[in-house]
Structure formats: C-alpha cells, structure tokens
Coordinates of C-alpha atoms in Angstrom, one line a residue:
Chain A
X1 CA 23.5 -60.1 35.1
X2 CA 27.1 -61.3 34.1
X3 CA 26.6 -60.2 30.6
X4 CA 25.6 -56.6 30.9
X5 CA 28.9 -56.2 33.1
X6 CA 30.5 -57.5 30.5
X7 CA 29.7 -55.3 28.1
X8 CA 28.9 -52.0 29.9
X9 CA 29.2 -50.0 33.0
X10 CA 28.4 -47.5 35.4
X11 CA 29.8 -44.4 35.8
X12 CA 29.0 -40.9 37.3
X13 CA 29.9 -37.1 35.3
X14 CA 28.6 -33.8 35.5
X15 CA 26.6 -32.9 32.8
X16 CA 27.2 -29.1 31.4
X17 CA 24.3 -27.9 33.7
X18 CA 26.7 -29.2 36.6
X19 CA 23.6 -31.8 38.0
X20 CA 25.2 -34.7 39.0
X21 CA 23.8 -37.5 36.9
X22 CA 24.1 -41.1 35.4
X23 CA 25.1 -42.7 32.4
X24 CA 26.4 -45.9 30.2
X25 CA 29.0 -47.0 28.0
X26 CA 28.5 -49.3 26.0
X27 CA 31.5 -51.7 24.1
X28 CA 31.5 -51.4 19.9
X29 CA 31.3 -54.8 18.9
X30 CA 33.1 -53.5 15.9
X31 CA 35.9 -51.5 16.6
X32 CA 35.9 -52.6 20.6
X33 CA 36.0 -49.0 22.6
X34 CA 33.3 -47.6 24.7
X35 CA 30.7 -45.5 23.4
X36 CA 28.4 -43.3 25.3
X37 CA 25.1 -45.5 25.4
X38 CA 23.2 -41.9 24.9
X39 CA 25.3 -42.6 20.9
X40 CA 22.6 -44.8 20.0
X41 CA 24.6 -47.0 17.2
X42 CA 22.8 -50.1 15.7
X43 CA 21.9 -53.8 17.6
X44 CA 23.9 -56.7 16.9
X45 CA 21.3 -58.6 14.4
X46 CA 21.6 -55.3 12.4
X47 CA 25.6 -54.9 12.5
X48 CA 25.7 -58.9 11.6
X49 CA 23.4 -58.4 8.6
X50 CA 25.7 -55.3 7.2
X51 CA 28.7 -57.7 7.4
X52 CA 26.8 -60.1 5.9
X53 CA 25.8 -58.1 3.2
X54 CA 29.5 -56.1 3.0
X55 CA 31.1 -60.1 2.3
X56 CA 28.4 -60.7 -0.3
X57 CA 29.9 -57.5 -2.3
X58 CA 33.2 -58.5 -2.2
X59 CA 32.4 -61.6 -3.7
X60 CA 30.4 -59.9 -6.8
X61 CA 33.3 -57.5 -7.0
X62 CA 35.6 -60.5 -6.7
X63 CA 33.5 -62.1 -9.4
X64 CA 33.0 -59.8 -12.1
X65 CA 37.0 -58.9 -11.8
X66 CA 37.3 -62.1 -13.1
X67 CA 34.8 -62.0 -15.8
X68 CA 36.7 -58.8 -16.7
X69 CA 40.3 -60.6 -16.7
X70 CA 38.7 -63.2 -19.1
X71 CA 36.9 -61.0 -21.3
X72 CA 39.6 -58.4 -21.9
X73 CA 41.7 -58.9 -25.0
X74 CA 45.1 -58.3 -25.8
X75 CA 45.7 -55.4 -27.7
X76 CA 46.8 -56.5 -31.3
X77 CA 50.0 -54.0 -30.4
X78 CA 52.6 -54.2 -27.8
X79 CA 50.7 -52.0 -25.1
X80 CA 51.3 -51.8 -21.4
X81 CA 47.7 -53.5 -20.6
X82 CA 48.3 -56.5 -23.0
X83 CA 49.6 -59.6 -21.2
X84 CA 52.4 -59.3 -23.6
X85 CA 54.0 -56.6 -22.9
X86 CA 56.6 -57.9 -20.3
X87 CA 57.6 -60.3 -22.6
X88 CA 58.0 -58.6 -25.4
X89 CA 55.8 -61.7 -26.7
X90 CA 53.6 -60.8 -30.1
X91 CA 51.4 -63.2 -31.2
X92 CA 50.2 -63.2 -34.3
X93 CA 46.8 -61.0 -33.9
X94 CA 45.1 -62.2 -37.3
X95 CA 44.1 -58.2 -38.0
X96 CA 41.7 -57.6 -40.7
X97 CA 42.0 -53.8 -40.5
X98 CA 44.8 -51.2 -39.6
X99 CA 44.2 -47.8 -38.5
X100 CA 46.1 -44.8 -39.2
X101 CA 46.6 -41.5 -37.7
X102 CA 46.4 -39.0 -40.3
X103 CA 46.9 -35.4 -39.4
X104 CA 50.0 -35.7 -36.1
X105 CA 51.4 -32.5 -35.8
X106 CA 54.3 -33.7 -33.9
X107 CA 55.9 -33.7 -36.5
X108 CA 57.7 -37.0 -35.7
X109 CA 56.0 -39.0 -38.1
X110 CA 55.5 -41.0 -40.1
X111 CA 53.7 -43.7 -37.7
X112 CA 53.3 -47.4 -38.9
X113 CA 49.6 -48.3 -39.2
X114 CA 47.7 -49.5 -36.0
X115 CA 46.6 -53.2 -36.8
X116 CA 42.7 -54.1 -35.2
X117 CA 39.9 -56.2 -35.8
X118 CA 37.0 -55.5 -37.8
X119 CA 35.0 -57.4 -35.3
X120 CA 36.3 -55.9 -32.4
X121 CA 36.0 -51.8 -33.5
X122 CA 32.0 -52.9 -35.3
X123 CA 31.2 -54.2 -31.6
X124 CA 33.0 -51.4 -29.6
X125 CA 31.4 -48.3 -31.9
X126 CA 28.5 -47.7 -34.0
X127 CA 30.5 -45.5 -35.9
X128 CA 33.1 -48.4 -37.2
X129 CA 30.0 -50.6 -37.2
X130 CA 28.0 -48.7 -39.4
X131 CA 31.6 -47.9 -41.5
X132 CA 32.6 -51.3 -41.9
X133 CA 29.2 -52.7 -42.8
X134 CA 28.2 -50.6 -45.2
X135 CA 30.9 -51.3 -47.6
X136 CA 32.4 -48.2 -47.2
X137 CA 35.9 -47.4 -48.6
X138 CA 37.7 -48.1 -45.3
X139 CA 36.6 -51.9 -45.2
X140 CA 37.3 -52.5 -48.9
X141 CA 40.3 -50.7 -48.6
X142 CA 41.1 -52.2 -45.3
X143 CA 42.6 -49.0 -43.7
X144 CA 40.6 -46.7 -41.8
X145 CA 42.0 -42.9 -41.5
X146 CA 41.5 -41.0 -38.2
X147 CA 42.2 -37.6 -38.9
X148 CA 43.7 -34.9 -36.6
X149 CA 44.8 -37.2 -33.9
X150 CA 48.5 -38.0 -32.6
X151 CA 49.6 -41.8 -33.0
X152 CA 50.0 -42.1 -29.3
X153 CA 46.2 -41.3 -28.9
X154 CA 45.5 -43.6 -31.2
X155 CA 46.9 -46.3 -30.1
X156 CA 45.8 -45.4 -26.2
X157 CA 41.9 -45.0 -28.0
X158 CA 42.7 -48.8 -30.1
X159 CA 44.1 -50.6 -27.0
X160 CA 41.1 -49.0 -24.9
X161 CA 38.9 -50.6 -27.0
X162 CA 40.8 -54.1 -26.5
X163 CA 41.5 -53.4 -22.6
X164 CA 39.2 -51.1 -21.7
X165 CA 42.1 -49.5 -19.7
X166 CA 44.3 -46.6 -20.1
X167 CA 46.4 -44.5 -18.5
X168 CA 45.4 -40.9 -18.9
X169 CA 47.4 -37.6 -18.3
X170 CA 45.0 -34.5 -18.7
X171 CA 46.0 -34.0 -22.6
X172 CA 45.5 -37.5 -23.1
X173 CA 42.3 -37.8 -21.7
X174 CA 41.2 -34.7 -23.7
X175 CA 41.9 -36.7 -27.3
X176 CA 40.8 -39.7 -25.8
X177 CA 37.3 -38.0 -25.4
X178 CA 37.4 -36.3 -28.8
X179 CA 37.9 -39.9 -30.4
X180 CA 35.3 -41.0 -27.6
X181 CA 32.9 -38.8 -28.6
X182 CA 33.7 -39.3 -32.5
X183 CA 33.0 -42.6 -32.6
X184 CA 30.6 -43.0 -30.0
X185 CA 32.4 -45.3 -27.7
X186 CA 30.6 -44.3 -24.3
X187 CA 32.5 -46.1 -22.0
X188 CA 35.4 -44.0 -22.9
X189 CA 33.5 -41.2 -22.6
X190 CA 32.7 -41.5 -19.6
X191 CA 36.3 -42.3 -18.4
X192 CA 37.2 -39.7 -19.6
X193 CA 34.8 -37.1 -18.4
X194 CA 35.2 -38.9 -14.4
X195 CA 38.7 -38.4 -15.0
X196 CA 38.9 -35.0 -15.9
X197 CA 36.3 -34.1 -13.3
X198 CA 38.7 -35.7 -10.4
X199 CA 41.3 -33.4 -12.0
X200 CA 39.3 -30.0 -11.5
X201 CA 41.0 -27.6 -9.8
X202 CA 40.1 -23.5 -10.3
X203 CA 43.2 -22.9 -12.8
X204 CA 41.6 -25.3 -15.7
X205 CA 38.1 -24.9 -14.9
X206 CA 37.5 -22.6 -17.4
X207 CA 39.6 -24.4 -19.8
X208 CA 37.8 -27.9 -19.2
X209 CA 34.5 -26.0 -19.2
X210 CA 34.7 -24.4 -22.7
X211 CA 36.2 -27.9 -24.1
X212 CA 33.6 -30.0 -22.3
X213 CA 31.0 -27.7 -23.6
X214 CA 31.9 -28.1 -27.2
X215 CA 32.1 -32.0 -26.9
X216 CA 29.4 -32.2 -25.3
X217 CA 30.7 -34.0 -21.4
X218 CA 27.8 -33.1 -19.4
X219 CA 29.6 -34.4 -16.1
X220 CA 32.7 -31.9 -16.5
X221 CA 30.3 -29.0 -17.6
X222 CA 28.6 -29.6 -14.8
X223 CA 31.5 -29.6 -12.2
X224 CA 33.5 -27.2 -13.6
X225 CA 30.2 -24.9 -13.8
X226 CA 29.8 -25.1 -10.3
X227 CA 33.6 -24.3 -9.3
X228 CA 33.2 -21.5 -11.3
X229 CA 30.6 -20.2 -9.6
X230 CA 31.7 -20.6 -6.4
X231 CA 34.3 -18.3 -7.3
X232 CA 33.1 -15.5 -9.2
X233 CA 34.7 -12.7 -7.4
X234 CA 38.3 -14.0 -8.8
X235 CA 36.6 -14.8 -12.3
X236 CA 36.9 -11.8 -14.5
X237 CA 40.7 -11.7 -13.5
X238 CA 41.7 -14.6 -15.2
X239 CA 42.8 -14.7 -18.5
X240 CA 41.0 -17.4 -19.8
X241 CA 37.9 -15.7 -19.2
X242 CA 39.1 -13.1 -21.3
X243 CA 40.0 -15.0 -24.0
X244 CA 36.0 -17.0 -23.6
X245 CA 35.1 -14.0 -23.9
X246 CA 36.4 -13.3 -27.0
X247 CA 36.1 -16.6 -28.2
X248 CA 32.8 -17.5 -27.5
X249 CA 31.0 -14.7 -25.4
X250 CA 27.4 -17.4 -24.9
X251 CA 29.4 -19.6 -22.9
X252 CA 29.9 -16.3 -20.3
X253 CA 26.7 -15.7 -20.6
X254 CA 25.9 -19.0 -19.4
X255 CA 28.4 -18.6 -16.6
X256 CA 26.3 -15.5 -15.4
X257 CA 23.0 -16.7 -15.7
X258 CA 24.1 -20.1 -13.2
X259 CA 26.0 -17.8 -11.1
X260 CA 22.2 -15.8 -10.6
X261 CA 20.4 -18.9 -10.2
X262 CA 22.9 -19.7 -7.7
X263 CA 22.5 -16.9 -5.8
X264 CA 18.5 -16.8 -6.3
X265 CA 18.2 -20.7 -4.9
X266 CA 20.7 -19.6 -2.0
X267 CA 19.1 -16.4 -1.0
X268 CA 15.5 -18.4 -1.3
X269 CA 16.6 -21.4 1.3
X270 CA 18.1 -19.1 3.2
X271 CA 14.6 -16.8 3.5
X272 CA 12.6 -20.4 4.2
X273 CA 15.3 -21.4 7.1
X274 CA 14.7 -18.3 8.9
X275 CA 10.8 -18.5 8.5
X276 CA 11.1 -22.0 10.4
Chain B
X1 CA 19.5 -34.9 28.9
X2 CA 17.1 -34.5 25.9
X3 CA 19.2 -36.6 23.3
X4 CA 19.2 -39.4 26.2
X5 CA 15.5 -39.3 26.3
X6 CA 15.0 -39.7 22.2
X7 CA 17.6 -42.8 21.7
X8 CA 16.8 -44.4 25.4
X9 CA 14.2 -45.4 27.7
X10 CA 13.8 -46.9 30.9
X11 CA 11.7 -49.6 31.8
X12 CA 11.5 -52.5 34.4
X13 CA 11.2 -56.1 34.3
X14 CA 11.4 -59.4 36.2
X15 CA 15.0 -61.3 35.6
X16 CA 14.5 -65.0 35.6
X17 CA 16.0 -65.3 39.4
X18 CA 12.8 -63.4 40.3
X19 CA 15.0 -60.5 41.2
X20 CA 13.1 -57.2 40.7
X21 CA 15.8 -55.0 38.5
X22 CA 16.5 -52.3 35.0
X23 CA 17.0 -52.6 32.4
X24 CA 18.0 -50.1 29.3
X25 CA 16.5 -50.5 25.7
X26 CA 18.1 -48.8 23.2
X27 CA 16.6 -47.7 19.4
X28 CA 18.9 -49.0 17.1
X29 CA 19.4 -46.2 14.3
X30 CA 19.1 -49.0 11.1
X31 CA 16.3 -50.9 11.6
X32 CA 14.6 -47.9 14.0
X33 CA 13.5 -51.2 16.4
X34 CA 14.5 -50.9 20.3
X35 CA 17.2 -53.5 21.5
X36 CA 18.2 -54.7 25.0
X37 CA 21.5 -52.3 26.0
X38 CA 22.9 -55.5 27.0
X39 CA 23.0 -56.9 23.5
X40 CA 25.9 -53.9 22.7
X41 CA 25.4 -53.4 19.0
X42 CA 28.0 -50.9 17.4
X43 CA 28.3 -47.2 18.0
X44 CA 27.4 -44.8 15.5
X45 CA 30.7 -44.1 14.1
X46 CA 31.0 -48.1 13.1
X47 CA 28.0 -47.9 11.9
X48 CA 28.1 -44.6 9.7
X49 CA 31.7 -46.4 8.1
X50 CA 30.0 -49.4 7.2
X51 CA 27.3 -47.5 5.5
X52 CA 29.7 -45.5 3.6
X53 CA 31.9 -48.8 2.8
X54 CA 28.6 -50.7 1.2
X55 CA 28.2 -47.4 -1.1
X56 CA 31.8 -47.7 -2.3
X57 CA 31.3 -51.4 -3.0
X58 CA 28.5 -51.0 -4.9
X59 CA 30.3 -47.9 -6.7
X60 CA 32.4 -50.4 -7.3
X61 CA 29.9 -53.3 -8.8
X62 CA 28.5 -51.1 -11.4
X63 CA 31.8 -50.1 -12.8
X64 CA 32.7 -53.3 -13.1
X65 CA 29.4 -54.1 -14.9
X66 CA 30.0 -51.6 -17.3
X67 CA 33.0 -53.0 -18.0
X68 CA 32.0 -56.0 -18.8
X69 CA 29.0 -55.0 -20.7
X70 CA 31.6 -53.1 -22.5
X71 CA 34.1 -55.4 -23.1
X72 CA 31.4 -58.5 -23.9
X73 CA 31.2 -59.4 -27.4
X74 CA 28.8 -60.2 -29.4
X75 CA 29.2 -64.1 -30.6
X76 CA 29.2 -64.0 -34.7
X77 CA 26.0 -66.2 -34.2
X78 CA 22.0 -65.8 -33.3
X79 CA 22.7 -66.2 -29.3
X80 CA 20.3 -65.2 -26.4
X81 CA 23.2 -63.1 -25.4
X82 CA 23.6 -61.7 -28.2
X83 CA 22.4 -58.0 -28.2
X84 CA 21.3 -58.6 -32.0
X85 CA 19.2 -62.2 -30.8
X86 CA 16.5 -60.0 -30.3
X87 CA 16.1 -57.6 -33.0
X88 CA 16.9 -61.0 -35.2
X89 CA 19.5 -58.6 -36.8
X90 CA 23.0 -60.1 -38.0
X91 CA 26.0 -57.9 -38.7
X92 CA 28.7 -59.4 -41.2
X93 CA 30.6 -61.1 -38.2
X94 CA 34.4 -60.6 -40.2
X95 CA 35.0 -64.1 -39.1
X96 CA 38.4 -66.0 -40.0
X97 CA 37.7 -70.0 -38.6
X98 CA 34.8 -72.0 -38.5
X99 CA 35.1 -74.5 -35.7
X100 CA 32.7 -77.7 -36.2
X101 CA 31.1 -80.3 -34.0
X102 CA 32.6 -83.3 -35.3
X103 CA 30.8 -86.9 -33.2
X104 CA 27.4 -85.3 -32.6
X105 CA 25.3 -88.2 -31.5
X106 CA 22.1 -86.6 -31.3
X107 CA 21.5 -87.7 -35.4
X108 CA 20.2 -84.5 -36.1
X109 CA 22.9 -83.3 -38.0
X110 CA 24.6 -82.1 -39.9
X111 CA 25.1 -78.9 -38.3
X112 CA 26.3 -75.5 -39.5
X113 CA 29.7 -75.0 -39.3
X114 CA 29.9 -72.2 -35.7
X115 CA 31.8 -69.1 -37.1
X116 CA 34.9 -67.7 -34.8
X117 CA 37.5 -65.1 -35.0
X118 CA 40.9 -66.9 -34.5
X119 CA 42.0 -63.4 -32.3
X120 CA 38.8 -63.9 -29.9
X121 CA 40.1 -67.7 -29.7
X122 CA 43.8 -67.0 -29.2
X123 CA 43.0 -64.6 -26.5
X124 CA 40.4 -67.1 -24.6
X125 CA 42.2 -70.6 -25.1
X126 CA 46.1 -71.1 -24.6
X127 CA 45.2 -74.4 -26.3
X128 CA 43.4 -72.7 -29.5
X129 CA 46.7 -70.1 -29.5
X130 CA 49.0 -72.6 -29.7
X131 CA 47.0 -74.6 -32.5
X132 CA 47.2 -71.4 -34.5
X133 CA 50.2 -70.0 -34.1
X134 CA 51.9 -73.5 -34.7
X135 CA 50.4 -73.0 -37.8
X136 CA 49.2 -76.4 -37.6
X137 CA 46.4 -77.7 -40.4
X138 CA 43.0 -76.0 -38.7
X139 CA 44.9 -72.6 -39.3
X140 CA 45.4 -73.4 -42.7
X141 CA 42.6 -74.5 -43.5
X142 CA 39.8 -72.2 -41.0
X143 CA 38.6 -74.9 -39.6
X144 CA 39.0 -76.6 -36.5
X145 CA 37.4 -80.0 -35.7
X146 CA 36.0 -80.7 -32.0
X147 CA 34.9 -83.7 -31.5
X148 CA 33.0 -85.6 -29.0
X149 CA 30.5 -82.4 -28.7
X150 CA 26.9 -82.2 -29.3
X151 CA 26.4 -79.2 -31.8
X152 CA 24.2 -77.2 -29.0
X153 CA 27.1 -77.4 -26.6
X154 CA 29.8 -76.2 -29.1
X155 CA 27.5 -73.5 -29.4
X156 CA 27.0 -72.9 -26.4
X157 CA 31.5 -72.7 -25.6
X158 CA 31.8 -70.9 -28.4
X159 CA 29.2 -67.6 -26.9
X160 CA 30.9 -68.1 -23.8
X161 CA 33.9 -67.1 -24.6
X162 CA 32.6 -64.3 -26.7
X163 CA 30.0 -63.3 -23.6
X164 CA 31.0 -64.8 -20.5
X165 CA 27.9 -66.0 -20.6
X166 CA 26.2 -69.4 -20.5
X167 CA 22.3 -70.6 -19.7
X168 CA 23.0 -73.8 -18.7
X169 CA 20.9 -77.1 -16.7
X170 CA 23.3 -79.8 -15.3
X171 CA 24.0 -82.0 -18.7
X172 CA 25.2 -78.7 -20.5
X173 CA 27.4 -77.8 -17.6
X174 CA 29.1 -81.2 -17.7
X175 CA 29.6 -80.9 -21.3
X176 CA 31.0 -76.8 -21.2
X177 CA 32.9 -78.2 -18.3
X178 CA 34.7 -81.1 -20.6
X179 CA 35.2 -78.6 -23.0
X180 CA 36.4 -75.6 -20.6
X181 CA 39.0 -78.8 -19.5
X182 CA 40.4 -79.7 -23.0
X183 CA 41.1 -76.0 -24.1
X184 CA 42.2 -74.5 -20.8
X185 CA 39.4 -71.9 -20.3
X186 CA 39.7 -71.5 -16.5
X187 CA 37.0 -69.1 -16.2
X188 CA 33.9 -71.0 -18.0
X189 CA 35.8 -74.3 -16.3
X190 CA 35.2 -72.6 -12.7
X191 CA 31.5 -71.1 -14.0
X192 CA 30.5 -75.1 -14.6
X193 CA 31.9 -76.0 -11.2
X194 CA 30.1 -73.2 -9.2
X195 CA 26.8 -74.3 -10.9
X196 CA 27.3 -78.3 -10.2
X197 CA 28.0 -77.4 -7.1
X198 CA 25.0 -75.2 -6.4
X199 CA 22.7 -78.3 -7.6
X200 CA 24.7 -81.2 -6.0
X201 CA 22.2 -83.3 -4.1
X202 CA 22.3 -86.6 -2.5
X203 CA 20.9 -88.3 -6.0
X204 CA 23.4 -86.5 -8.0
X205 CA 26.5 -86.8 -5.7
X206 CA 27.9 -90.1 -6.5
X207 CA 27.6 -89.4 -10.4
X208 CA 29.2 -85.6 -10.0
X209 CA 32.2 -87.0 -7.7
X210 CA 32.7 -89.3 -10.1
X211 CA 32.7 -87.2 -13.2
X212 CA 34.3 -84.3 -11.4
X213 CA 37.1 -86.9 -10.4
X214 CA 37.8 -87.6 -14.4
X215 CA 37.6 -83.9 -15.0
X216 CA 39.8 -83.0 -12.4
X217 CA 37.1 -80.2 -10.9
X218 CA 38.3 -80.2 -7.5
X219 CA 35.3 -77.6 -6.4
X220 CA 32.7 -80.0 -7.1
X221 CA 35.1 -83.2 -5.8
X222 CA 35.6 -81.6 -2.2
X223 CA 31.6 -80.6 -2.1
X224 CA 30.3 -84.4 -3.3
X225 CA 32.7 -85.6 -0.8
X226 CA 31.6 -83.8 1.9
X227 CA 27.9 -84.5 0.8
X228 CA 28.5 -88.7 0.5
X229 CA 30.6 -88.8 3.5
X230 CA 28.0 -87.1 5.4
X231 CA 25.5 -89.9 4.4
X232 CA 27.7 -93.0 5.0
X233 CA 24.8 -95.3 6.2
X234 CA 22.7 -94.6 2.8
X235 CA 25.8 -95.0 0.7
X236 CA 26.2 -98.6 -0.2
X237 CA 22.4 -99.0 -1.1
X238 CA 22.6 -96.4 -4.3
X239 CA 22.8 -98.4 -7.2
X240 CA 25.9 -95.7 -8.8
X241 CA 27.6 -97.1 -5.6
X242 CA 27.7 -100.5 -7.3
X243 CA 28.5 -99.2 -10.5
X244 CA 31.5 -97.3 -9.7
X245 CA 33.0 -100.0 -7.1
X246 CA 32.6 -102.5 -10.7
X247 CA 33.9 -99.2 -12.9
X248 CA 36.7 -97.5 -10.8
X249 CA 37.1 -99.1 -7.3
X250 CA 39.8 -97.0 -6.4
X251 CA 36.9 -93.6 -6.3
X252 CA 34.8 -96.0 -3.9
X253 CA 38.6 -96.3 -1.9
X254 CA 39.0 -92.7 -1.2
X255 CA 35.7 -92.1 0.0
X256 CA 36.2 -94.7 2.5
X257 CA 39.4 -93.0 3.3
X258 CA 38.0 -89.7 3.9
X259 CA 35.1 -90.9 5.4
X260 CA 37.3 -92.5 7.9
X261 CA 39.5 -89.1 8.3
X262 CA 36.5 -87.3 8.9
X263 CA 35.5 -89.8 11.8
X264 CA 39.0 -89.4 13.3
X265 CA 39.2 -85.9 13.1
X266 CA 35.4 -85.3 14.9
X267 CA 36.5 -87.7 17.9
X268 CA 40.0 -86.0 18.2
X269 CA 37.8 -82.7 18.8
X270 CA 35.0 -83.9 20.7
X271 CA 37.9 -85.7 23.0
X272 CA 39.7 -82.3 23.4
X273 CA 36.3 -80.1 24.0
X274 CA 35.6 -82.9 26.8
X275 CA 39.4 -82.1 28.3
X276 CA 38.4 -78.6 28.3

C-alpha cells in the first residue's frame, strides 16, 4: 500500500451537520496540492492524453506561424509590418499599379500614389479582380482611384492586404471596414468587426451599432444590440439615441423590438424554471 | 455526504499479499470511467484549465488558417492548389518573369516557359532578390534559367512559394529540397526535410544520409544516423554501403564514429544506473 500513502491520506472533519466523519485528499498530478477526493477531477491516462493533445496544438500553431512568416509579403511601401522598415531598406517592388486616395479631407494633401501589384489586389478582392480583368479603365490606365478615404487608410487597407496585419485604433478600424466591405476583402472584415467588438463599451454602442448596421458587420450589430438592451433604462438619455432617432428612427425600432424579445425569452425561462 | 456518494464508491478487494483491505474508485469527469483513488489523476480545477487552454489553442489554429488561406496565392499556372485548378478558369496572371527549366532529362520537352511575378520571387528567395535587384541579365531580360530541374519539379517550387503548398512522394521532395537549398527558401527546405524524415526506413536510410549530407539537411542527417547506427550488424551487407565507402568514404567514417559514441555513451549510463 506504499503508493496510496504516497499520494493521499487520511484525515478526520466535521461535516456541516456536525457528524464526525471521514474523508480523502488526494495530490493534483498537475498543479501538486491536495484536493478533496469528494472533487472528483480526471484519472491520470486522461490528464496524459490532454497534454498530449495540448503539445500536438502548439506544434500546429507553431507550424502554421511559420507558413504565415513565409507567405506574408512585404508591403511595396515602407510600412511597420514589412521586414524593411527598420532598415529603411526599399527594394525595388516591380508595381504594376498604384493606388490613390481621392477624396482626404485632411486637407494635408496632396498624397503620392500607393504603388501595388495587380496580382496581389486580383487575388486579395473580387472587386480589383473583376476591375483589373475586365479591362477596365484603372488597369489600362494603371491607377486605381479610391474615393473618400484618407491616405493613411489607404495605405493601412494596401499593406493589410500584403501583411495581413494592422494596427487599428477605433477610427481606423472603422475605414478599414468601409474599404473591407467595398472591396470585399473578408478577412479584413472580420478583423475589423472582432476588433471593434472587443472595444464595446456602453458610450459607443450606439454609435458602432448604427455604423455596423449600415455596413452590414453582423458580429458588432450583434454585440452592440445586446449591450443595448441590457441597458435600456439609461437608453433614451443618451444623445446618440436622440440623434438615431432622428436619423434613422427603424434602427430604434429594432432596438425595441429585441429589447421585447429579450424580455419575452427571459420572462418564459424564468416561468419553465419555476414549473421544475 | 450526497456529492461523495455520486463521484465515489466503496468497494473491497483482495491485495496481492492476501491481505483483506479498501479501496476507493473514483469517476473520472472526462472519460466518465471509474479509476483506482490511488492512481491520483488531477482535481477539477486542473482539469477545467486544461479544457479552457485546448479551446484557446484551437481559437488560435483557425485564425492562423485563415490567415494563411488569406494570404496564399494563387500560382499564375493550372495547379491543384490553385483555387482556379478546379473550375479550369485562368485569370490574366499580370506576370513580369518567366523562369524556365533548362537540363530537363526526361526528353519530353520542351516545356512552357513557368510564369512568375519578380515581387512574389523577391519576397520568397533572398537569392532571386538579389538576382533582380543587381539587375543582372534574367531581370533584363524576364527570364531566369534553372537548370538541372525536371520541368514538373520547377513547377512544383514555383506553386510553393506562391501556396505553401506542395504534393510531393520522395523523388519530388529530393528535388524541391535541392532547389529550396540553391535559392535559400528555408521554409519549403524544412517542408522536404519533415517529409524524408517521416518516410525514412531502413532501405532508404543509407541513400537519404547520404543525400541529406550533400544538401546539408541536418533534420534528415541526425534521423538516418540514428536509424543506421541502430542497425550496425545489417549495415555492411547493403549494397549502398559499398557504394558510398567507393563514393565518399569519409560519410561511411562518421557513421562509424557515431556509432562508436553511441556505444560509449550507453555503457557510461548503464555503468552509472548500476552505481545507483
């Protein structure tokens, strides 16, 4: 019996009814304290198999980082992402097309042209696809015009689709998803939308909800739909709500009507859980 | 005492010294079977954290996979990883260098000339950005000569480094390796060594150590070793033995060596287990 002393023992404690009674501890194999042996956990084959399993996914991780680092090109630009950078290094990117941002309202203008591939924008979006392909002005003409967008997002939407990597503030990530959605470059897209979801608070849910609604990012409708609801006793206060309102009155409409179905689905589990 | 009841039960049996005495099994909560309470698995804090780390891993794994699916090209040619191979449908591929298999042997030629962008070369192959950007006479003219490659194989690089991608059986991993050698492309380089590695077999061994030893693929040297050093009494009979002690005695040398090292080493530690 050397081996169950070893890894557990005997011990006596009154249980809340006051009877005086026996139990086990057992040793974690993982982190190495005692656990009640009444804390069922899981038997060794089991917690072998999960760190079997836990080293196998850092190797895919490991892996596919890789295939990442060697698939990811350098931005035809001095960017922060291109390997470049640090040096100040620019090779010579062999460009076939430049894109320019038409319509900055910073007013700091006017912005050189941002050099690209043809190859690389026809396998990144449809939309430049289809462009460049069909003989279209822009590929004759070799310049494609992006209109109402600032040369910085421009550039952060071009090296994105070099990289796939950018760093985002919330107004960046805003344009990034316009030209996202514009050209129909879902992985930025998404980026976007996961970004501007982990950014929800209550003061820009309104905001991010009537933007995401007119671009059409289910996953920040979604969550900032449900933040709202959770707080529709400090809704109508808010200005922004006011300004909805005026704005576009169907999306408070649509506010209301989740806020119901809320309620309805709460009040319905609710009626079941007592029933039980 | 209820929760004890539902995780543990009690039950006796007959230790091997005859001694009558208890036992605890215990149910462990992943694979729901009961265990010995002596076989201490881990409690159920250890084991909730693990389960939450293997979801966050594989979180992890699919964004990684959509980055690569995103950042994966696809080759300017009809390739099996090509998301056009199947529709048979092929976009004007805005290439700007033709590379060409020069010292095919397979007499089936000639071959097309493979279609490139110098950018997706640069950015793959320090040894194609140099050729380029030295301006040197196969970026004058858009065409770059490799020779000593079958057409199929050139192929073959070429989609890799546009995909990350390669299908390939043991001859086409010995040539992608050659090739990932002469241009520098560490990734597809350690993608050929995984794979000879993950086929190496007593037939093959001699033959990869040796070719691995003139391509300086130290994955598939150390597991060859390992494999012919294991099998020292079979050695001298294989006719690539013979061979490579007429071709390059000084390979045959340093398997001796480390054959001996091994043999040192394993008495040095059975000797000290002995002491202990």
């Amino acid at each position: 019996m050397r081996r169950r002393r070893s890894t557990t023992e005997r011990q006596h404690y009154e249980t809340d009814s006051g009877e005086d009674s026996e139990t086990e501890t057992m040793r974690c194999i993982s982190c190495q304290e005692d656990y009640d042996a009444r804390e069922g956990g899981t038997c060794k084959e089991c917690y072998d198999e999960a760190n079997e399993t836990e080293e196998d996914l850092k190797r895919e991780i490991d892996d596919l980082k890789a295939k990442v680092a060697f698939l990811r090109f350098w931005a035809p630009f001095d960017s922060p992402h291109s390997p470049y950078y640090a040096a100040k290094f620019h090779p010579p990117c062999y460009s076939d097309v430049v894109l320019v941002a038409s319509g900055d309202s910073s007013g700091t203008g006017p912005f050189p042209p941002v050099p690209a591939h043809k190859a690389v924008l026809a396998s990144r979006s449809p939309v430049f696809r289809a462009m460049l392909e069909n003989e279209m002005q822009e590929s004759r003409s070799g310049t494609i015009k992006i209109s109402d967008v600032s040369y910085e997002a421009l550039r952060a939407f071009v090296n994105y689709l070099y990289t796939a990597e950018a760093s985002v503030d919330e107004p960046m990530a805003y344009a990034l998803l316009v030209l996202a959605e514009k050209y129909q470059v879902k992985h930025l897209k998404t980026y976007c939308e996961k970004f501007l979801v982990s950014i929800l608070n209550w003061d820009n849910s309104i905001g991010s909800y009537a933007f995401a609604h007119q671009h059409n990012a289910k996953l920040v409708v979604e969550a900032a739909m449900s933040l709202i609801t959770d707080n529709m006793d400090k809704l109508t206060k808010r200005e922004e709500y006011l300004e909805l309102k005026e704005k576009d009155p169907r999306l408070i409409v649509e506010i209301y009507e989740a806020s119901l179905c809320k309620q309805v689905n709460t009040a319905a589990s609710k009626d079941s859980s007592q029933k039980t």
